[in-house]
Amino acid sequence: MTTTPEQLAFTDRVADFYAREYGFPPVAGRVLGYLFVCRPPQQTIAEIAEALLASRSAITGAVTLLSGHNVVRRFRSAGQRVDHVTLDPRALDPGGFAGEIYREQADLARTALGLLEDGDSERRAMLEEGLAFYEFLAERMPALRAEWHARRKELGHRK
């Protein structure tokens, strides 16, 4: 498949977003953006490298990073000699709705407040606000997760 200028511009937008918001290297964002729009949806490392004008080693590193975040998956079908990469359906699982991670962050903020000496009011205020925010998210996320599952069902999506 020939990559169009519009697709390349899109992959750059995805790269910018994921670099800014999640600290991903730009090549990882470009791989993700390409997998959003490429045909067929399964691509080899060589095909991705050619489409994005990048080295195979850069693409391999990006795929390793993205697969570690359950955003893409790498697989090899029986009888094939090369791996294919595609979007991982688990990327859409609402793991971010789990309250546990926010409870853990709240606990870290609470512990930091206990260790912080009384004199640093600006940092203390920041940690207190963080603690309140993480407790709020931990409390609200289970309800949001349930709302999302209901909406997803209404839309006719999985489960």
mmCIF file of C-alpha atoms in Angstrom:
data_model
loop_
_atom_site.group_PDB
_atom_site.id
_atom_site.type_symbol
_atom_site.label_atom_id
_atom_site.label_comp_id
_atom_site.label_asym_id
_atom_site.label_seq_id
_atom_site.Cartn_x
_atom_site.Cartn_y
_atom_site.Cartn_z
ATOM 1 C CA MET A 1 0.000 0.000 0.000
ATOM 2 C CA THR A 2 1.236 3.460 -0.849
ATOM 3 C CA THR A 3 0.986 5.884 2.037
ATOM 4 C CA THR A 4 -0.774 9.098 1.044
ATOM 5 C CA PRO A 5 0.413 12.533 2.157
ATOM 6 C CA GLU A 6 -2.785 12.820 4.211
ATOM 7 C CA GLN A 7 -2.030 9.557 5.996
ATOM 8 C CA LEU A 8 1.542 10.659 6.711
ATOM 9 C CA ALA A 9 0.261 13.989 8.050
ATOM 10 C CA PHE A 10 -2.169 12.058 10.257
ATOM 11 C CA THR A 11 0.598 9.802 11.585
ATOM 12 C CA ASP A 12 2.564 12.934 12.496
ATOM 13 C CA ARG A 13 -0.459 14.339 14.358
ATOM 14 C CA VAL A 14 -0.792 11.073 16.295
ATOM 15 C CA ALA A 15 2.946 11.130 17.014
ATOM 16 C CA ASP A 16 2.745 14.694 18.335
ATOM 17 C CA PHE A 17 -0.220 13.846 20.561
ATOM 18 C CA TYR A 18 1.300 10.683 22.061
ATOM 19 C CA ALA A 19 4.681 12.346 22.563
ATOM 20 C CA ARG A 20 3.101 15.349 24.299
ATOM 21 C CA GLU A 21 0.518 13.496 26.390
ATOM 22 C CA TYR A 22 2.261 10.200 27.166
ATOM 23 C CA GLY A 23 5.949 10.783 26.504
ATOM 24 C CA PHE A 24 6.059 8.219 23.697
ATOM 25 C CA PRO A 25 8.870 8.570 21.173
ATOM 26 C CA PRO A 26 7.502 10.094 17.953
ATOM 27 C CA VAL A 27 8.109 6.904 15.968
ATOM 28 C CA ALA A 28 5.793 4.985 18.326
ATOM 29 C CA GLY A 29 3.032 7.523 17.740
ATOM 30 C CA ARG A 30 3.605 7.353 14.005
ATOM 31 C CA VAL A 31 3.333 3.545 14.065
ATOM 32 C CA LEU A 32 0.117 3.789 16.037
ATOM 33 C CA GLY A 33 -1.296 6.417 13.682
ATOM 34 C CA TYR A 34 -0.370 4.313 10.677
ATOM 35 C CA LEU A 35 -2.066 1.246 12.147
ATOM 36 C CA PHE A 36 -5.222 3.325 12.609
ATOM 37 C CA VAL A 37 -5.520 3.912 8.851
ATOM 38 C CA CYS A 38 -3.467 1.337 6.902
ATOM 39 C CA ARG A 39 -4.790 -1.361 4.622
ATOM 40 C CA PRO A 40 -4.654 -4.208 5.340
ATOM 41 C CA PRO A 41 -4.912 -3.678 9.101
ATOM 42 C CA GLN A 42 -2.108 -6.200 9.717
ATOM 43 C CA GLN A 43 1.329 -5.072 8.601
ATOM 44 C CA THR A 44 4.834 -6.496 8.805
ATOM 45 C CA ILE A 45 7.645 -4.535 10.416
ATOM 46 C CA ALA A 46 9.155 -4.076 6.935
ATOM 47 C CA GLU A 47 5.871 -2.747 5.523
ATOM 48 C CA ILE A 48 5.484 -0.264 8.361
ATOM 49 C CA ALA A 49 9.101 0.835 8.029
ATOM 50 C CA GLU A 50 8.687 1.384 4.285
ATOM 51 C CA ALA A 51 5.404 3.271 4.697
ATOM 52 C CA LEU A 52 6.789 5.550 7.402
ATOM 53 C CA LEU A 53 10.239 5.953 5.847
ATOM 54 C CA ALA A 54 11.843 4.667 9.035
ATOM 55 C CA SER A 55 14.342 1.953 9.873
ATOM 56 C CA ARG A 56 13.181 -1.524 10.786
ATOM 57 C CA SER A 57 14.968 -1.267 14.125
ATOM 58 C CA ALA A 58 13.091 1.952 14.964
ATOM 59 C CA ILE A 59 9.787 0.308 14.065
ATOM 60 C CA THR A 60 10.665 -2.815 16.062
ATOM 61 C CA GLY A 61 11.433 -0.688 19.116
ATOM 62 C CA ALA A 62 8.175 1.237 18.701
ATOM 63 C CA VAL A 63 6.169 -1.970 18.335
ATOM 64 C CA THR A 64 7.828 -3.389 21.465
ATOM 65 C CA LEU A 65 6.896 -0.252 23.409
ATOM 66 C CA LEU A 66 3.323 -0.169 22.097
ATOM 67 C CA SER A 67 2.764 -3.879 22.689
ATOM 68 C CA GLY A 68 3.943 -3.403 26.277
ATOM 69 C CA HIS A 69 1.077 -0.918 26.683
ATOM 70 C CA ASN A 70 -1.395 -3.338 25.033
ATOM 71 C CA VAL A 71 -1.953 -0.892 22.177
ATOM 72 C CA VAL A 72 -0.676 -3.139 19.387
ATOM 73 C CA ARG A 73 -0.065 -6.833 19.150
ATOM 74 C CA ARG A 74 2.541 -8.714 17.229
ATOM 75 C CA PHE A 75 1.718 -12.178 15.926
ATOM 76 C CA ARG A 76 2.844 -14.800 13.479
ATOM 77 C CA SER A 77 0.359 -17.095 11.760
ATOM 78 C CA ALA A 78 1.151 -20.758 11.186
ATOM 79 C CA GLY A 79 3.412 -21.241 8.205
ATOM 80 C CA GLN A 80 4.470 -17.603 8.026
ATOM 81 C CA ARG A 81 8.050 -16.502 8.456
ATOM 82 C CA VAL A 82 7.396 -12.904 9.462
ATOM 83 C CA ASP A 83 5.510 -11.255 12.288
ATOM 84 C CA HIS A 84 2.540 -9.025 11.665
ATOM 85 C CA VAL A 85 1.485 -6.055 13.758
ATOM 86 C CA THR A 86 -2.051 -4.805 14.295
ATOM 87 C CA LEU A 87 -4.023 -2.759 16.787
ATOM 88 C CA ASP A 88 -4.742 -4.657 19.989
ATOM 89 C CA PRO A 89 -8.448 -4.760 20.887
ATOM 90 C CA ARG A 90 -7.440 -4.572 24.566
ATOM 91 C CA ALA A 91 -6.459 -0.945 23.928
ATOM 92 C CA LEU A 92 -10.158 -0.085 24.075
ATOM 93 C CA ASP A 93 -10.752 -1.909 27.330
ATOM 94 C CA PRO A 94 -11.541 0.722 29.936
ATOM 95 C CA GLY A 95 -8.589 -0.072 32.208
ATOM 96 C CA GLY A 96 -8.241 3.628 32.931
ATOM 97 C CA PHE A 97 -11.611 3.414 34.651
ATOM 98 C CA ALA A 98 -10.191 1.172 37.361
ATOM 99 C CA GLY A 99 -10.297 2.959 40.687
ATOM 100 C CA GLU A 100 -7.322 1.020 42.065
ATOM 101 C CA ILE A 101 -4.692 3.057 40.244
ATOM 102 C CA TYR A 102 -6.166 6.302 41.601
ATOM 103 C CA ARG A 103 -6.354 4.863 45.108
ATOM 104 C CA GLU A 104 -2.672 3.999 44.807
ATOM 105 C CA GLN A 105 -1.851 7.525 43.626
ATOM 106 C CA ALA A 106 -3.881 8.937 46.531
ATOM 107 C CA ASP A 107 -1.929 6.733 48.919
ATOM 108 C CA LEU A 108 1.351 7.993 47.455
ATOM 109 C CA ALA A 109 0.214 11.607 47.898
ATOM 110 C CA ARG A 110 -0.929 10.846 51.458
ATOM 111 C CA THR A 111 2.442 9.267 52.269
ATOM 112 C CA ALA A 112 4.308 12.215 50.744
ATOM 113 C CA LEU A 113 2.250 14.605 52.884
ATOM 114 C CA GLY A 114 3.193 12.589 55.962
ATOM 115 C CA LEU A 115 6.874 12.829 55.062
ATOM 116 C CA LEU A 116 6.828 16.488 54.061
ATOM 117 C CA GLU A 117 7.920 18.946 56.672
ATOM 118 C CA ASP A 118 5.396 21.638 57.572
ATOM 119 C CA GLY A 119 7.368 24.531 56.069
ATOM 120 C CA ASP A 120 6.752 23.942 52.341
ATOM 121 C CA SER A 121 3.204 25.222 51.914
ATOM 122 C CA GLU A 122 3.198 25.410 48.089
ATOM 123 C CA ARG A 123 4.232 21.778 47.685
ATOM 124 C CA ARG A 124 1.912 20.721 50.516
ATOM 125 C CA ALA A 125 -1.015 22.488 48.811
ATOM 126 C CA MET A 126 -0.188 20.755 45.529
ATOM 127 C CA LEU A 127 -0.032 17.342 47.221
ATOM 128 C CA GLU A 128 -3.275 17.979 49.130
ATOM 129 C CA GLU A 129 -5.039 18.896 45.899
ATOM 130 C CA GLY A 130 -3.567 15.832 44.195
ATOM 131 C CA LEU A 131 -4.756 13.644 47.060
ATOM 132 C CA ALA A 132 -8.272 15.068 46.821
ATOM 133 C CA PHE A 133 -8.281 14.656 43.028
ATOM 134 C CA TYR A 134 -7.110 11.036 43.124
ATOM 135 C CA GLU A 135 -9.626 10.176 45.846
ATOM 136 C CA PHE A 136 -12.344 11.788 43.710
ATOM 137 C CA LEU A 137 -11.305 9.751 40.659
ATOM 138 C CA ALA A 138 -11.104 6.526 42.681
ATOM 139 C CA GLU A 139 -14.638 7.150 43.919
ATOM 140 C CA ARG A 140 -16.102 8.108 40.505
ATOM 141 C CA MET A 141 -14.385 5.641 38.176
ATOM 142 C CA PRO A 142 -16.484 2.555 38.979
ATOM 143 C CA ALA A 143 -19.681 4.474 38.110
ATOM 144 C CA LEU A 144 -18.119 5.845 34.914
ATOM 145 C CA ARG A 145 -17.014 2.343 33.944
ATOM 146 C CA ALA A 146 -20.562 1.040 34.412
ATOM 147 C CA GLU A 147 -21.938 3.961 32.367
ATOM 148 C CA TRP A 148 -19.445 3.232 29.595
ATOM 149 C CA HIS A 149 -20.358 -0.470 29.494
ATOM 150 C CA ALA A 150 -24.046 0.477 29.214
ATOM 151 C CA ARG A 151 -23.305 2.971 26.416
ATOM 152 C CA ARG A 152 -21.109 0.487 24.590
ATOM 153 C CA LYS A 153 -23.917 -2.080 24.766
ATOM 154 C CA GLU A 154 -26.401 0.497 23.404
ATOM 155 C CA LEU A 155 -24.051 1.128 20.492
ATOM 156 C CA GLY A 156 -23.908 -2.581 19.767
ATOM 157 C CA HIS A 157 -20.255 -2.978 20.643
ATOM 158 C CA ARG A 158 -18.589 -5.782 22.561
ATOM 159 C CA LYS A 159 -20.297 -7.104 25.664
#
